[in-house]
PDB file of C-alpha atoms and ligand atoms in Angstrom:
ATOM      1  CA  MET A   1     117.263  80.452  73.413  1.00 82.00           C
ATOM      2  CA  GLU A   2     115.022  78.793  70.834  1.00 90.00           C
ATOM      3  CA  ALA A   3     116.886  80.783  68.190  1.00 89.00           C
ATOM      4  CA  GLU A   4     120.093  79.239  69.552  1.00 89.00           C
ATOM      5  CA  THR A   5     121.499  82.504  70.795  1.00 89.00           C
ATOM      6  CA  THR A   6     121.445  84.275  74.158  1.00 89.00           C
ATOM      7  CA  ILE A   7     120.401  87.726  75.260  1.00 91.00           C
ATOM      8  CA  PHE A   8     124.083  88.456  75.939  1.00 91.00           C
ATOM      9  CA  ASP A   9     124.860  88.185  72.231  1.00 91.00           C
ATOM     10  CA  LEU A  10     122.458  91.001  71.343  1.00 93.00           C
ATOM     11  CA  ASP A  11     124.375  94.241  70.868  1.00 94.00           C
ATOM     12  CA  TYR A  12     121.762  96.425  69.137  1.00 96.00           C
ATOM     13  CA  ILE A  13     118.009  96.693  69.490  1.00 97.00           C
ATOM     14  CA  LEU A  14     116.088  98.922  67.101  1.00 98.00           C
ATOM     15  CA  TYR A  15     112.657 100.128  68.192  1.00 98.00           C
ATOM     16  CA  SER A  16     110.271 101.431  65.544  1.00 98.00           C
ATOM     17  CA  HIS A  17     107.941 103.106  68.061  1.00 98.00           C
ATOM     18  CA  PHE A  18     106.847 102.815  71.663  1.00 98.00           C
ATOM     19  CA  HIS A  19     103.571 100.857  71.518  1.00 98.00           C
ATOM     20  CA  PRO A  20     103.492  97.990  74.056  1.00 98.00           C
ATOM     21  CA  ASP A  21     103.410  95.252  71.386  1.00 97.00           C
ATOM     22  CA  HIS A  22     106.865  96.529  70.289  1.00 98.00           C
ATOM     23  CA  THR A  23     108.538  97.561  73.561  1.00 98.00           C
ATOM     24  CA  ALA A  24     107.039  95.491  76.400  1.00 97.00           C
ATOM     25  CA  GLU A  25     109.845  92.929  76.266  1.00 95.00           C
ATOM     26  CA  PHE A  26     112.480  95.584  76.956  1.00 97.00           C
ATOM     27  CA  VAL A  27     111.891  95.415  80.733  1.00 97.00           C
ATOM     28  CA  PRO A  28     112.239  91.615  81.138  1.00 96.00           C
ATOM     29  CA  LEU A  29     115.239  91.625  78.793  1.00 95.00           C
ATOM     30  CA  ILE A  30     117.141  94.135  80.936  1.00 95.00           C
ATOM     31  CA  PHE A  31     116.067  92.434  84.161  1.00 94.00           C
ATOM     32  CA  ALA A  32     117.171  89.023  82.867  1.00 91.00           C
ATOM     33  CA  THR A  33     120.584  90.531  82.096  1.00 90.00           C
ATOM     34  CA  LYS A  34     120.906  91.302  85.814  1.00 86.00           C
ATOM     35  CA  TYR A  35     120.282  87.806  87.199  1.00 81.00           C
ATOM     36  CA  PRO A  36     123.189  87.227  89.619  1.00 72.00           C
ATOM     37  CA  ASP A  37     124.172  83.872  88.132  1.00 64.00           C
ATOM     38  CA  ALA A  38     123.990  85.220  84.600  1.00 57.00           C
ATOM     39  CA  ASN A  39     126.537  87.999  84.766  1.00 61.00           C
ATOM     40  CA  ARG A  40     127.699  87.299  81.257  1.00 83.00           C
ATOM     41  CA  ARG A  41     127.047  90.472  79.327  1.00 88.00           C
ATOM     42  CA  LYS A  42     130.364  91.704  77.956  1.00 87.00           C
ATOM     43  CA  LEU A  43     129.054  93.583  74.909  1.00 90.00           C
ATOM     44  CA  PRO A  44     127.386  96.937  75.484  1.00 94.00           C
ATOM     45  CA  LEU A  45     123.707  96.905  74.517  1.00 96.00           C
ATOM     46  CA  THR A  46     122.764  99.876  72.344  1.00 96.00           C
ATOM     47  CA  ILE A  47     119.105 100.807  72.115  1.00 98.00           C
ATOM     48  CA  ILE A  48     118.220 102.732  68.976  1.00 98.00           C
ATOM     49  CA  ALA A  49     114.887 104.526  68.659  1.00 98.00           C
ATOM     50  CA  ALA A  50     113.475 107.874  67.641  1.00 98.00           C
ATOM     51  CA  ARG A  51     113.612 110.996  69.781  1.00 97.00           C
ATOM     52  CA  GLY A  52     111.592 110.479  72.932  1.00 97.00           C
ATOM     53  CA  TRP A  53     113.167 107.162  73.864  1.00 98.00           C
ATOM     54  CA  THR A  54     115.129 108.677  76.783  1.00 98.00           C
ATOM     55  CA  GLU A  55     111.922 110.164  78.158  1.00 98.00           C
ATOM     56  CA  PHE A  56     110.079 106.880  77.613  1.00 98.00           C
ATOM     57  CA  PHE A  57     112.872 105.099  79.495  1.00 98.00           C
ATOM     58  CA  ARG A  58     112.658 107.666  82.306  1.00 98.00           C
ATOM     59  CA  GLY A  59     108.997 106.684  82.700  1.00 98.00           C
ATOM     60  CA  LEU A  60     109.931 103.002  82.927  1.00 98.00           C
ATOM     61  CA  LYS A  61     112.654 103.883  85.449  1.00 97.00           C
ATOM     62  CA  ALA A  62     110.053 105.696  87.584  1.00 98.00           C
ATOM     63  CA  VAL A  63     108.288 102.336  87.932  1.00 98.00           C
ATOM     64  CA  TYR A  64     111.197  99.857  88.009  1.00 97.00           C
ATOM     65  CA  GLY A  65     114.085 101.979  89.374  1.00 96.00           C
ATOM     66  CA  PRO A  66     117.444 100.175  89.635  1.00 95.00           C
ATOM     67  CA  TRP A  67     115.961  96.983  88.151  1.00 95.00           C
ATOM     68  CA  LEU A  68     116.501  98.692  84.791  1.00 96.00           C
ATOM     69  CA  GLU A  69     120.103  99.738  85.391  1.00 93.00           C
ATOM     70  CA  LEU A  70     123.078  97.947  83.865  1.00 91.00           C
ATOM     71  CA  GLY A  71     126.467  98.961  85.258  1.00 84.00           C
ATOM     72  CA  ASP A  72     129.756  99.596  83.441  1.00 82.00           C
ATOM     73  CA  GLY A  73     128.184 101.606  80.628  1.00 90.00           C
ATOM     74  CA  LEU A  74     126.600  98.441  79.266  1.00 94.00           C
ATOM     75  CA  LEU A  75     123.296 100.119  78.372  1.00 96.00           C
ATOM     76  CA  ARG A  76     123.490 102.879  75.747  1.00 96.00           C
ATOM     77  CA  PHE A  77     120.902 104.900  73.865  1.00 97.00           C
ATOM     78  CA  ARG A  78     121.029 106.457  70.401  1.00 97.00           C
ATOM     79  CA  GLU A  79     118.082 108.633  69.427  1.00 97.00           C
ATOM     80  CA  LEU A  80     117.276 109.245  65.768  1.00 97.00           C
ATOM     81  CA  ASN A  81     115.391 112.091  64.142  1.00 96.00           C
ATOM     82  CA  ASN A  82     111.630 111.526  63.999  1.00 94.00           C
ATOM     83  CA  GLN A  83     111.000 114.537  61.715  1.00 95.00           C
ATOM     84  CA  SER A  84     113.173 113.655  58.732  1.00 96.00           C
ATOM     85  CA  ASN A  85     115.688 111.148  57.383  1.00 96.00           C
ATOM     86  CA  ASP A  86     118.555 110.198  59.620  1.00 97.00           C
ATOM     87  CA  PHE A  87     121.761 108.267  59.006  1.00 97.00           C
ATOM     88  CA  LYS A  88     124.223 106.628  61.392  1.00 95.00           C
ATOM     89  CA  LYS A  89     127.348 104.604  60.752  1.00 95.00           C
ATOM     90  CA  PHE A  90     128.310 101.716  63.014  1.00 92.00           C
ATOM     91  CA  SER A  91     131.342  99.465  62.875  1.00 89.00           C
ATOM     92  CA  ASN A  92     129.850  96.794  60.605  1.00 90.00           C
ATOM     93  CA  PHE A  93     126.618  98.315  59.291  1.00 95.00           C
ATOM     94  CA  THR A  94     124.967 101.600  58.408  1.00 97.00           C
ATOM     95  CA  LEU A  95     121.516 102.634  59.491  1.00 98.00           C
ATOM     96  CA  GLN A  96     119.066 104.883  57.690  1.00 98.00           C
ATOM     97  CA  SER A  97     115.732 105.857  59.182  1.00 98.00           C
ATOM     98  CA  ILE A  98     112.709 107.786  58.000  1.00 98.00           C
ATOM     99  CA  PRO A  99     109.419 108.832  59.672  1.00 98.00           C
ATOM    100  CA  VAL A 100     106.377 106.711  58.833  1.00 98.00           C
ATOM    101  CA  GLU A 101     102.619 107.077  59.308  1.00 98.00           C
ATOM    102  CA  HIS A 102     101.711 105.664  62.697  1.00 98.00           C
ATOM    103  CA  ASN A 103     102.849 107.541  65.845  1.00 97.00           C
ATOM    104  CA  PRO A 104     104.870 110.764  66.190  1.00 97.00           C
ATOM    105  CA  GLU A 105     107.932 108.685  67.097  1.00 98.00           C
ATOM    106  CA  SER A 106     107.407 106.045  64.397  1.00 98.00           C
ATOM    107  CA  ILE A 107     110.354 105.410  62.099  1.00 98.00           C
ATOM    108  CA  ALA A 108     111.267 102.735  59.572  1.00 98.00           C
ATOM    109  CA  TYR A 109     114.816 101.401  59.284  1.00 98.00           C
ATOM    110  CA  ARG A 110     117.181 100.381  56.542  1.00 98.00           C
ATOM    111  CA  VAL A 111     120.171  98.345  57.704  1.00 98.00           C
ATOM    112  CA  THR A 112     122.984  97.954  55.181  1.00 98.00           C
ATOM    113  CA  SER A 113     125.786  95.538  55.967  1.00 96.00           C
ATOM    114  CA  SER A 114     129.393  96.006  54.960  1.00 92.00           C
ATOM    115  CA  ASP A 115     128.869  93.697  51.937  1.00 92.00           C
ATOM    116  CA  GLY A 116     126.141  96.044  50.683  1.00 94.00           C
ATOM    117  CA  SER A 117     123.120  93.845  51.377  1.00 97.00           C
ATOM    118  CA  SER A 118     120.167  95.679  52.854  1.00 98.00           C
ATOM    119  CA  VAL A 119     117.115  94.962  54.981  1.00 98.00           C
ATOM    120  CA  VAL A 120     114.287  97.427  55.499  1.00 98.00           C
ATOM    121  CA  TYR A 121     111.825  97.151  58.368  1.00 98.00           C
ATOM    122  CA  SER A 122     108.626  99.197  58.154  1.00 98.00           C
ATOM    123  CA  GLY A 123     107.696  99.218  61.827  1.00 98.00           C
ATOM    124  CA  ASP A 124     103.987  99.982  62.075  1.00 98.00           C
ATOM    125  CA  THR A 125     102.727 102.323  59.398  1.00 98.00           C
ATOM    126  CA  ASP A 126      99.924 103.304  57.090  1.00 98.00           C
ATOM    127  CA  TYR A 127     100.675 103.792  53.396  1.00 98.00           C
ATOM    128  CA  SER A 128     103.938 105.767  53.319  1.00 98.00           C
ATOM    129  CA  SER A 129     105.814 107.357  50.429  1.00 98.00           C
ATOM    130  CA  ASN A 130     108.727 107.716  52.856  1.00 98.00           C
ATOM    131  CA  LEU A 131     108.842 103.940  53.225  1.00 98.00           C
ATOM    132  CA  ILE A 132     108.910 103.528  49.434  1.00 98.00           C
ATOM    133  CA  GLU A 133     111.848 105.949  49.301  1.00 98.00           C
ATOM    134  CA  LEU A 134     113.721 104.167  52.098  1.00 98.00           C
ATOM    135  CA  ALA A 135     113.161 100.702  50.620  1.00 98.00           C
ATOM    136  CA  GLN A 136     114.343 101.469  47.044  1.00 98.00           C
ATOM    137  CA  GLY A 137     116.073  98.366  45.683  1.00 98.00           C
ATOM    138  CA  ALA A 138     116.409  96.703  49.101  1.00 98.00           C
ATOM    139  CA  ASP A 139     117.239  92.998  49.220  1.00 98.00           C
ATOM    140  CA  LEU A 140     114.512  92.420  51.780  1.00 98.00           C
ATOM    141  CA  LEU A 141     111.543  94.444  53.009  1.00 98.00           C
ATOM    142  CA  ILE A 142     109.937  93.299  56.247  1.00 98.00           C
ATOM    143  CA  CYS A 143     106.601  95.058  56.140  1.00 98.00           C
ATOM    144  CA  GLU A 144     103.707  95.176  58.513  1.00 98.00           C
ATOM    145  CA  SER A 145     100.371  93.974  57.221  1.00 98.00           C
ATOM    146  CA  ALA A 146      98.179  94.075  60.272  1.00 97.00           C
ATOM    147  CA  LEU A 147      94.780  93.437  58.743  1.00 97.00           C
ATOM    148  CA  PRO A 148      93.169  91.968  55.630  1.00 97.00           C
ATOM    149  CA  ASP A 149      92.269  94.236  52.707  1.00 96.00           C
ATOM    150  CA  SER A 150      88.614  94.231  53.768  1.00 96.00           C
ATOM    151  CA  LYS A 151      89.385  95.472  57.303  1.00 95.00           C
ATOM    152  CA  LYS A 152      91.850  98.316  56.699  1.00 96.00           C
ATOM    153  CA  VAL A 153      92.237 100.775  59.603  1.00 96.00           C
ATOM    154  CA  ASN A 154      94.167 104.044  59.872  1.00 97.00           C
ATOM    155  CA  GLY A 155      97.804 103.628  60.862  1.00 98.00           C
ATOM    156  CA  HIS A 156      98.239 100.098  59.508  1.00 98.00           C
ATOM    157  CA  LEU A 157      98.729  98.340  56.183  1.00 98.00           C
ATOM    158  CA  THR A 158      97.021  95.450  54.460  1.00 98.00           C
ATOM    159  CA  PRO A 159      98.578  92.827  52.145  1.00 98.00           C
ATOM    160  CA  SER A 160      97.743  94.687  48.935  1.00 98.00           C
ATOM    161  CA  ALA A 161      98.963  98.030  50.345  1.00 98.00           C
ATOM    162  CA  ALA A 162     102.203  96.442  51.581  1.00 98.00           C
ATOM    163  CA  GLY A 163     102.564  94.795  48.155  1.00 98.00           C
ATOM    164  CA  GLU A 164     102.145  98.146  46.445  1.00 98.00           C
ATOM    165  CA  ILE A 165     104.902  99.662  48.576  1.00 98.00           C
ATOM    166  CA  ALA A 166     107.185  96.701  47.810  1.00 98.00           C
ATOM    167  CA  ALA A 167     106.478  96.940  44.076  1.00 98.00           C
ATOM    168  CA  ARG A 168     107.053 100.683  43.927  1.00 98.00           C
ATOM    169  CA  ALA A 169     110.293 100.327  45.878  1.00 98.00           C
ATOM    170  CA  GLY A 170     111.484  97.472  43.640  1.00 98.00           C
ATOM    171  CA  VAL A 171     112.511  95.288  46.578  1.00 98.00           C
ATOM    172  CA  HIS A 172     113.931  91.825  45.885  1.00 97.00           C
ATOM    173  CA  LYS A 173     111.929  90.029  48.567  1.00 98.00           C
ATOM    174  CA  LEU A 174     108.953  90.892  50.759  1.00 98.00           C
ATOM    175  CA  VAL A 175     108.074  89.459  54.158  1.00 98.00           C
ATOM    176  CA  LEU A 176     104.674  90.328  55.599  1.00 98.00           C
ATOM    177  CA  THR A 177     104.398  90.435  59.381  1.00 98.00           C
ATOM    178  CA  HIS A 178     102.439  91.865  62.364  1.00 97.00           C
ATOM    179  CA  PHE A 179      99.260  89.849  61.742  1.00 96.00           C
ATOM    180  CA  TYR A 180      96.270  90.651  63.940  1.00 95.00           C
ATOM    181  CA  PRO A 181      93.801  87.857  64.837  1.00 93.00           C
ATOM    182  CA  ASP A 182      91.522  88.977  61.986  1.00 91.00           C
ATOM    183  CA  CYS A 183      94.201  87.642  59.642  1.00 90.00           C
ATOM    184  CA  GLU A 184      93.452  84.029  60.570  1.00 90.00           C
ATOM    185  CA  ASN A 185      92.021  82.088  57.637  1.00 91.00           C
ATOM    186  CA  VAL A 186      92.601  84.940  55.184  1.00 94.00           C
ATOM    187  CA  ASP A 187      94.608  84.281  52.021  1.00 96.00           C
ATOM    188  CA  PHE A 188      97.261  86.977  52.502  1.00 96.00           C
ATOM    189  CA  ARG A 189      99.309  85.789  49.547  1.00 96.00           C
ATOM    190  CA  GLN A 190      96.437  86.230  47.159  1.00 97.00           C
ATOM    191  CA  GLN A 191      95.647  89.719  48.474  1.00 97.00           C
ATOM    192  CA  CYS A 192      99.316  90.735  48.220  1.00 98.00           C
ATOM    193  CA  ARG A 193      99.551  89.340  44.672  1.00 98.00           C
ATOM    194  CA  LYS A 194      97.106  92.007  43.472  1.00 98.00           C
ATOM    195  CA  THR A 195      99.967  94.499  43.681  1.00 98.00           C
ATOM    196  CA  TYR A 196     103.262  92.581  43.993  1.00 98.00           C
ATOM    197  CA  ASN A 197     104.766  89.753  41.900  1.00 98.00           C
ATOM    198  CA  GLY A 198     108.158  89.173  43.534  1.00 97.00           C
ATOM    199  CA  PRO A 199     109.304  86.652  46.158  1.00 97.00           C
ATOM    200  CA  LEU A 200     106.929  86.689  49.123  1.00 98.00           C
ATOM    201  CA  LEU A 201     107.037  85.160  52.604  1.00 98.00           C
ATOM    202  CA  LEU A 202     104.610  85.319  55.520  1.00 97.00           C
ATOM    203  CA  ALA A 203     106.538  85.790  58.769  1.00 97.00           C
ATOM    204  CA  GLU A 204     106.600  83.132  61.460  1.00 96.00           C
ATOM    205  CA  ASP A 205     108.293  83.097  64.842  1.00 94.00           C
ATOM    206  CA  LEU A 206     111.973  82.070  64.673  1.00 95.00           C
ATOM    207  CA  MET A 207     112.055  82.390  60.901  1.00 96.00           C
ATOM    208  CA  GLN A 208     115.577  82.929  59.536  1.00 93.00           C
ATOM    209  CA  ILE A 209     116.139  84.593  56.176  1.00 94.00           C
ATOM    210  CA  GLU A 210     119.464  84.863  54.428  1.00 91.00           C
ATOM    211  CA  VAL A 211     120.094  88.145  52.669  1.00 92.00           C
ATOM    212  CA  GLY A 212     122.720  89.161  50.151  1.00 77.00           C
ATOM    213  CA  THR A 213     125.712  87.228  48.951  1.00 64.00           C
TER     214      THR A 213
HETATM  215 ZN1  LIG B 301     101.934 100.421  66.810  1.00 72.92          ZN
HETATM  216 ZN1  LIG B 302     102.338  97.062  66.423  1.00 72.92          ZN
END
């Protein structure tokens, strides 16, 4: 609502992997769609994720039962390959995905609109040559940068590592996101500038970024 839209306007949700910080809002979203006085979903909602999503959903259903059911075919699932590249065409965009270095089901996405503009989202990942391949020449790369350079952990990136990926992919703009509390009071721009010279933004809630023409 703060973004001046409603949950009924969402027609696709792309999950990068199943960790709770990425999927926990799925349950309240579906439940809110079922409120009796809010029976306003006309568009089907398609959930896109890597293989394993259906099983993950079955687990949620074991807990929540019919609270997670939407009638009339309004809830749909599309599973993508988590072992290699995948490609799907939708009515007004195409979707490419590629496995990244985090969980077995972790994939990064490239969304290309009908006018050719492209956004790549890393999901959570460690340094990934697959991500560099997927992001080649993208208009925008939204890349995780969970921790400062001095606190690098396995399975996550830092500003300079994300910058290196962006530079090698030749993206036109980089947005760093997924900041852990250790990122407070750290100069992320400066750390990212060690490896990347292009346009750079640090993500904030409700940020809107225009891409393409
Ligand atoms: Zn994760
Ligand atoms: Zn995460």
